[in-house]
Amino acid sequence: MRFRPLHDRVVIRRVEAEEKTAGGIIIPDTAKEKPQQGEVVAVGPGARDESGKVAPLDVKAGDRVLFGKWSGTEVRIDGEDLLIMKESDILGVVG
């Protein structure tokens, strides 16, 4: 299935969290927090302003981004867990 986000929405694949702490302690799955970093998979064409002109998004597919802990809607597409959120929920681009 192909999925194309609309307007100013972005599809993000979470980056997997580390399995160990810096000191070498293994973190069990039950204690892990969901990562707040991901890779942009797809972006919509942009939001329309009051005059009807489309403003393109600042992020593009392949960008690594940071987002808020409770941002986005979790969806499953082709067996893969992804997040769909508005561009305004993205805090910034990493690297």
mmCIF file of N, CA and C in Angstrom:
data_model
loop_
_atom_site.group_PDB
_atom_site.id
_atom_site.type_symbol
_atom_site.label_atom_id
_atom_site.label_comp_id
_atom_site.label_asym_id
_atom_site.label_seq_id
_atom_site.Cartn_x
_atom_site.Cartn_y
_atom_site.Cartn_z
ATOM 1 N N MET A 1 0.840 -1.177 0.000
ATOM 2 C CA MET A 1 0.000 0.000 0.000
ATOM 3 C C MET A 1 0.886 1.241 0.000
ATOM 4 N N ARG A 2 0.500 2.203 -0.785
ATOM 5 C CA ARG A 2 1.187 3.499 -0.765
ATOM 6 C C ARG A 2 0.359 4.451 0.069
ATOM 7 N N PHE A 3 1.012 5.277 0.846
ATOM 8 C CA PHE A 3 0.318 6.245 1.695
ATOM 9 C C PHE A 3 0.916 7.610 1.451
ATOM 10 N N ARG A 4 0.073 8.585 1.147
ATOM 11 C CA ARG A 4 0.528 9.950 0.904
ATOM 12 C C ARG A 4 -0.172 10.864 1.902
ATOM 13 N N PRO A 5 0.581 11.495 2.808
ATOM 14 C CA PRO A 5 -0.048 12.397 3.772
ATOM 15 C C PRO A 5 -0.582 13.654 3.075
ATOM 16 N N LEU A 6 -1.624 14.215 3.652
ATOM 17 C CA LEU A 6 -2.238 15.417 3.101
ATOM 18 C C LEU A 6 -1.800 16.655 3.879
ATOM 19 N N HIS A 7 -1.922 17.800 3.236
ATOM 20 C CA HIS A 7 -1.678 19.116 3.829
ATOM 21 C C HIS A 7 -0.307 19.190 4.503
ATOM 22 N N ASP A 8 -0.257 19.569 5.786
ATOM 23 C CA ASP A 8 1.033 19.744 6.466
ATOM 24 C C ASP A 8 1.351 18.560 7.380
ATOM 25 N N ARG A 9 0.896 17.372 7.001
ATOM 26 C CA ARG A 9 1.164 16.182 7.816
ATOM 27 C C ARG A 9 2.427 15.478 7.341
ATOM 28 N N VAL A 10 3.078 14.798 8.295
ATOM 29 C CA VAL A 10 4.350 14.134 8.056
ATOM 30 C C VAL A 10 4.245 12.706 8.607
ATOM 31 N N VAL A 11 4.788 11.728 7.886
ATOM 32 C CA VAL A 11 4.842 10.342 8.354
ATOM 33 C C VAL A 11 6.256 10.087 8.850
ATOM 34 N N ILE A 12 6.356 9.546 10.092
ATOM 35 C CA ILE A 12 7.659 9.352 10.728
ATOM 36 C C ILE A 12 7.798 7.908 11.213
ATOM 37 N N ARG A 13 8.995 7.352 11.003
ATOM 38 C CA ARG A 13 9.360 6.040 11.545
ATOM 39 C C ARG A 13 10.245 6.290 12.754
ATOM 40 N N ARG A 14 9.816 5.787 13.915
ATOM 41 C CA ARG A 14 10.624 5.980 15.133
ATOM 42 C C ARG A 14 11.985 5.307 14.996
ATOM 43 N N VAL A 15 13.006 5.936 15.576
ATOM 44 C CA VAL A 15 14.336 5.361 15.650
ATOM 45 C C VAL A 15 14.355 4.508 16.922
ATOM 46 N N GLU A 16 14.845 3.296 16.823
ATOM 47 C CA GLU A 16 14.841 2.388 17.970
ATOM 48 C C GLU A 16 15.695 2.924 19.113
ATOM 49 N N ALA A 17 15.204 2.741 20.336
ATOM 50 C CA ALA A 17 15.915 3.184 21.537
ATOM 51 C C ALA A 17 17.080 2.249 21.831
ATOM 52 N N GLU A 18 18.037 2.761 22.584
ATOM 53 C CA GLU A 18 19.186 1.954 22.979
ATOM 54 C C GLU A 18 18.754 0.825 23.911
ATOM 55 N N GLU A 19 19.407 -0.317 23.773
ATOM 56 C CA GLU A 19 19.112 -1.476 24.614
ATOM 57 C C GLU A 19 19.842 -1.402 25.958
ATOM 58 N N LYS A 20 20.950 -0.627 26.003
ATOM 59 C CA LYS A 20 21.765 -0.543 27.220
ATOM 60 C C LYS A 20 21.976 0.915 27.610
ATOM 61 N N THR A 21 22.240 1.135 28.888
ATOM 62 C CA THR A 21 22.606 2.476 29.347
ATOM 63 C C THR A 21 24.089 2.683 29.059
ATOM 64 N N ALA A 22 24.588 3.882 29.291
ATOM 65 C CA ALA A 22 26.002 4.180 29.070
ATOM 66 C C ALA A 22 26.889 3.302 29.955
ATOM 67 N N GLY A 23 26.373 2.921 31.136
ATOM 68 C CA GLY A 23 27.137 2.074 32.055
ATOM 69 C C GLY A 23 27.050 0.591 31.739
ATOM 70 N N GLY A 24 26.280 0.205 30.710
ATOM 71 C CA GLY A 24 26.199 -1.189 30.300
ATOM 72 C C GLY A 24 25.017 -1.958 30.877
ATOM 73 N N ILE A 25 24.128 -1.277 31.583
ATOM 74 C CA ILE A 25 22.956 -1.949 32.149
ATOM 75 C C ILE A 25 21.925 -2.144 31.044
ATOM 76 N N ILE A 26 21.427 -3.370 30.903
ATOM 77 C CA ILE A 26 20.421 -3.669 29.881
ATOM 78 C C ILE A 26 19.055 -3.210 30.372
ATOM 79 N N ILE A 27 18.347 -2.475 29.530
ATOM 80 C CA ILE A 27 17.031 -1.936 29.887
ATOM 81 C C ILE A 27 15.956 -2.905 29.390
ATOM 82 N N PRO A 28 15.104 -3.421 30.293
ATOM 83 C CA PRO A 28 14.041 -4.322 29.840
ATOM 84 C C PRO A 28 12.985 -3.564 29.035
ATOM 85 N N ASP A 29 12.275 -4.285 28.144
ATOM 86 C CA ASP A 29 11.262 -3.653 27.293
ATOM 87 C C ASP A 29 10.215 -2.905 28.097
ATOM 88 N N THR A 30 9.858 -3.413 29.274
ATOM 89 C CA THR A 30 8.812 -2.789 30.080
ATOM 90 C C THR A 30 9.236 -1.435 30.642
ATOM 91 N N ALA A 31 10.544 -1.187 30.744
ATOM 92 C CA ALA A 31 11.038 0.072 31.320
ATOM 93 C C ALA A 31 11.452 1.091 30.253
ATOM 94 N N LYS A 32 11.483 0.673 28.992
ATOM 95 C CA LYS A 32 11.911 1.587 27.925
ATOM 96 C C LYS A 32 10.842 2.626 27.644
ATOM 97 N N GLU A 33 11.299 3.838 27.378
ATOM 98 C CA GLU A 33 10.393 4.885 26.923
ATOM 99 C C GLU A 33 10.421 4.883 25.401
ATOM 100 N N LYS A 34 9.318 5.271 24.798
ATOM 101 C CA LYS A 34 9.285 5.345 23.343
ATOM 102 C C LYS A 34 10.214 6.460 22.898
ATOM 103 N N PRO A 35 11.011 6.194 21.868
ATOM 104 C CA PRO A 35 11.944 7.228 21.400
ATOM 105 C C PRO A 35 11.210 8.444 20.857
ATOM 106 N N GLN A 36 11.824 9.607 21.053
ATOM 107 C CA GLN A 36 11.255 10.861 20.580
ATOM 108 C C GLN A 36 12.021 11.366 19.364
ATOM 109 N N GLN A 37 12.651 10.443 18.666
ATOM 110 C CA GLN A 37 13.425 10.778 17.483
ATOM 111 C C GLN A 37 12.998 9.819 16.384
ATOM 112 N N GLY A 38 12.951 10.318 15.166
ATOM 113 C CA GLY A 38 12.542 9.461 14.075
ATOM 114 C C GLY A 38 13.035 9.961 12.741
ATOM 115 N N GLU A 39 12.747 9.160 11.717
ATOM 116 C CA GLU A 39 13.119 9.492 10.354
ATOM 117 C C GLU A 39 11.848 9.793 9.570
ATOM 118 N N VAL A 40 11.861 10.895 8.845
ATOM 119 C CA VAL A 40 10.710 11.277 8.033
ATOM 120 C C VAL A 40 10.617 10.320 6.845
ATOM 121 N N VAL A 41 9.450 9.705 6.682
ATOM 122 C CA VAL A 41 9.213 8.759 5.592
ATOM 123 C C VAL A 41 8.533 9.455 4.419
ATOM 124 N N ALA A 42 7.532 10.304 4.721
ATOM 125 C CA ALA A 42 6.795 11.008 3.665
ATOM 126 C C ALA A 42 6.259 12.321 4.220
ATOM 127 N N VAL A 43 6.079 13.295 3.331
ATOM 128 C CA VAL A 43 5.524 14.593 3.736
ATOM 129 C C VAL A 43 4.402 14.980 2.788
ATOM 130 N N GLY A 44 3.453 15.754 3.321
ATOM 131 C CA GLY A 44 2.369 16.273 2.499
ATOM 132 C C GLY A 44 2.849 17.462 1.682
ATOM 133 N N PRO A 45 1.989 17.993 0.801
ATOM 134 C CA PRO A 45 2.388 19.105 -0.068
ATOM 135 C C PRO A 45 2.551 20.433 0.663
ATOM 136 N N GLY A 46 1.909 20.594 1.816
ATOM 137 C CA GLY A 46 2.008 21.838 2.572
ATOM 138 C C GLY A 46 0.639 22.359 2.948
ATOM 139 N N ALA A 47 0.628 23.340 3.842
ATOM 140 C CA ALA A 47 -0.623 23.935 4.307
ATOM 141 C C ALA A 47 -0.961 25.155 3.452
ATOM 142 N N ARG A 48 -2.230 25.440 3.348
ATOM 143 C CA ARG A 48 -2.665 26.630 2.603
ATOM 144 C C ARG A 48 -2.813 27.802 3.564
ATOM 145 N N ASP A 49 -2.372 28.974 3.123
ATOM 146 C CA ASP A 49 -2.561 30.181 3.942
ATOM 147 C C ASP A 49 -3.921 30.807 3.626
ATOM 148 N N GLU A 50 -4.196 31.981 4.192
ATOM 149 C CA GLU A 50 -5.496 32.629 4.027
ATOM 150 C C GLU A 50 -5.825 32.941 2.567
ATOM 151 N N SER A 51 -4.799 33.193 1.768
ATOM 152 C CA SER A 51 -5.024 33.528 0.360
ATOM 153 C C SER A 51 -5.158 32.284 -0.524
ATOM 154 N N GLY A 52 -4.974 31.090 0.065
ATOM 155 C CA GLY A 52 -5.082 29.846 -0.699
ATOM 156 C C GLY A 52 -3.779 29.353 -1.281
ATOM 157 N N LYS A 53 -2.692 30.083 -1.025
ATOM 158 C CA LYS A 53 -1.371 29.693 -1.533
ATOM 159 C C LYS A 53 -0.794 28.582 -0.653
ATOM 160 N N VAL A 54 -0.213 27.562 -1.278
ATOM 161 C CA VAL A 54 0.366 26.438 -0.537
ATOM 162 C C VAL A 54 1.768 26.802 -0.059
ATOM 163 N N ALA A 55 2.000 26.663 1.255
ATOM 164 C CA ALA A 55 3.322 26.901 1.837
ATOM 165 C C ALA A 55 4.002 25.548 2.016
ATOM 166 N N PRO A 56 5.111 25.285 1.311
ATOM 167 C CA PRO A 56 5.776 23.984 1.415
ATOM 168 C C PRO A 56 6.338 23.743 2.815
ATOM 169 N N LEU A 57 6.546 22.460 3.154
ATOM 170 C CA LEU A 57 7.064 22.090 4.468
ATOM 171 C C LEU A 57 8.576 22.269 4.525
ATOM 172 N N ASP A 58 9.100 22.433 5.751
ATOM 173 C CA ASP A 58 10.545 22.600 5.950
ATOM 174 C C ASP A 58 11.280 21.268 6.031
ATOM 175 N N VAL A 59 10.552 20.177 6.309
ATOM 176 C CA VAL A 59 11.191 18.864 6.415
ATOM 177 C C VAL A 59 10.954 18.087 5.126
ATOM 178 N N LYS A 60 11.837 17.108 4.885
ATOM 179 C CA LYS A 60 11.691 16.269 3.694
ATOM 180 C C LYS A 60 11.974 14.819 4.076
ATOM 181 N N ALA A 61 11.588 13.904 3.227
ATOM 182 C CA ALA A 61 11.817 12.481 3.469
ATOM 183 C C ALA A 61 13.312 12.246 3.687
ATOM 184 N N GLY A 62 13.643 11.458 4.711
ATOM 185 C CA GLY A 62 15.036 11.163 5.027
ATOM 186 C C GLY A 62 15.587 11.982 6.184
ATOM 187 N N ASP A 63 14.942 13.096 6.538
ATOM 188 C CA ASP A 63 15.394 13.932 7.662
ATOM 189 C C ASP A 63 15.198 13.185 8.974
ATOM 190 N N ARG A 64 16.147 13.360 9.911
ATOM 191 C CA ARG A 64 15.990 12.854 11.280
ATOM 192 C C ARG A 64 15.458 13.998 12.119
ATOM 193 N N VAL A 65 14.364 13.742 12.827
ATOM 194 C CA VAL A 65 13.699 14.812 13.560
ATOM 195 C C VAL A 65 13.446 14.421 15.007
ATOM 196 N N LEU A 66 13.278 15.453 15.844
ATOM 197 C CA LEU A 66 12.857 15.274 17.232
ATOM 198 C C LEU A 66 11.422 15.747 17.345
ATOM 199 N N PHE A 67 10.627 15.041 18.162
ATOM 200 C CA PHE A 67 9.235 15.433 18.353
ATOM 201 C C PHE A 67 8.847 15.211 19.804
ATOM 202 N N GLY A 68 7.732 15.801 20.211
ATOM 203 C CA GLY A 68 7.266 15.698 21.588
ATOM 204 C C GLY A 68 6.857 14.279 21.952
ATOM 205 N N LYS A 69 6.910 13.980 23.254
ATOM 206 C CA LYS A 69 6.611 12.636 23.764
ATOM 207 C C LYS A 69 5.227 12.146 23.359
ATOM 208 N N TRP A 70 4.242 13.040 23.337
ATOM 209 C CA TRP A 70 2.868 12.632 23.055
ATOM 210 C C TRP A 70 2.408 13.081 21.668
ATOM 211 N N SER A 71 3.339 13.435 20.801
ATOM 212 C CA SER A 71 2.992 13.937 19.467
ATOM 213 C C SER A 71 2.550 12.817 18.536
ATOM 214 N N GLY A 72 1.661 13.153 17.635
ATOM 215 C CA GLY A 72 1.303 12.263 16.544
ATOM 216 C C GLY A 72 0.293 11.195 16.875
ATOM 217 N N THR A 73 -0.115 10.502 15.830
ATOM 218 C CA THR A 73 -1.046 9.384 15.913
ATOM 219 C C THR A 73 -0.332 8.145 15.409
ATOM 220 N N GLU A 74 -0.331 7.092 16.217
ATOM 221 C CA GLU A 74 0.333 5.855 15.813
ATOM 222 C C GLU A 74 -0.559 5.090 14.852
ATOM 223 N N VAL A 75 0.022 4.639 13.731
ATOM 224 C CA VAL A 75 -0.696 3.851 12.732
ATOM 225 C C VAL A 75 0.178 2.673 12.313
ATOM 226 N N ARG A 76 -0.460 1.679 11.738
ATOM 227 C CA ARG A 76 0.267 0.513 11.218
ATOM 228 C C ARG A 76 -0.020 0.434 9.724
ATOM 229 N N ILE A 77 1.029 0.591 8.914
ATOM 230 C CA ILE A 77 0.903 0.543 7.461
ATOM 231 C C ILE A 77 1.851 -0.534 6.947
ATOM 232 N N ASP A 78 1.305 -1.500 6.224
ATOM 233 C CA ASP A 78 2.098 -2.619 5.690
ATOM 234 C C ASP A 78 2.916 -3.317 6.780
ATOM 235 N N GLY A 79 2.335 -3.468 7.971
ATOM 236 C CA GLY A 79 2.997 -4.167 9.063
ATOM 237 C C GLY A 79 4.047 -3.344 9.782
ATOM 238 N N GLU A 80 4.185 -2.085 9.450
ATOM 239 C CA GLU A 80 5.190 -1.228 10.080
ATOM 240 C C GLU A 80 4.493 -0.168 10.933
ATOM 241 N N ASP A 81 4.981 0.013 12.169
ATOM 242 C CA ASP A 81 4.425 1.030 13.065
ATOM 243 C C ASP A 81 5.022 2.389 12.716
ATOM 244 N N LEU A 82 4.155 3.338 12.391
ATOM 245 C CA LEU A 82 4.579 4.681 12.002
ATOM 246 C C LEU A 82 3.794 5.714 12.795
ATOM 247 N N LEU A 83 4.229 6.949 12.736
ATOM 248 C CA LEU A 83 3.536 8.077 13.358
ATOM 249 C C LEU A 83 3.137 9.067 12.274
ATOM 250 N N ILE A 84 1.931 9.617 12.407
ATOM 251 C CA ILE A 84 1.508 10.701 11.529
ATOM 252 C C ILE A 84 1.277 11.917 12.414
ATOM 253 N N MET A 85 1.924 13.023 12.071
ATOM 254 C CA MET A 85 1.766 14.240 12.872
ATOM 255 C C MET A 85 1.849 15.459 11.969
ATOM 256 N N LYS A 86 1.395 16.582 12.491
ATOM 257 C CA LYS A 86 1.527 17.847 11.770
ATOM 258 C C LYS A 86 2.976 18.326 11.874
ATOM 259 N N GLU A 87 3.406 19.068 10.889
ATOM 260 C CA GLU A 87 4.780 19.572 10.905
ATOM 261 C C GLU A 87 5.034 20.416 12.154
ATOM 262 N N SER A 88 4.022 21.108 12.646
ATOM 263 C CA SER A 88 4.197 21.961 13.824
ATOM 264 C C SER A 88 4.501 21.161 15.092
ATOM 265 N N ASP A 89 4.220 19.831 15.097
ATOM 266 C CA ASP A 89 4.549 18.982 16.249
ATOM 267 C C ASP A 89 6.024 18.578 16.264
ATOM 268 N N ILE A 90 6.726 18.811 15.170
ATOM 269 C CA ILE A 90 8.151 18.478 15.080
ATOM 270 C C ILE A 90 8.934 19.612 15.737
ATOM 271 N N LEU A 91 9.838 19.245 16.646
ATOM 272 C CA LEU A 91 10.614 20.240 17.385
ATOM 273 C C LEU A 91 11.823 20.727 16.608
ATOM 274 N N GLY A 92 12.422 19.853 15.792
ATOM 275 C CA GLY A 92 13.587 20.259 15.030
ATOM 276 C C GLY A 92 14.182 19.112 14.252
ATOM 277 N N VAL A 93 15.114 19.447 13.366
ATOM 278 C CA VAL A 93 15.815 18.468 12.541
ATOM 279 C C VAL A 93 17.187 18.216 13.169
ATOM 280 N N VAL A 94 17.562 16.946 13.277
ATOM 281 C CA VAL A 94 18.848 16.564 13.875
ATOM 282 C C VAL A 94 19.878 16.413 12.773
ATOM 283 N N GLY A 95 21.078 16.993 12.988
ATOM 284 C CA GLY A 95 22.192 16.795 12.077
ATOM 285 C C GLY A 95 22.069 17.624 10.889
#
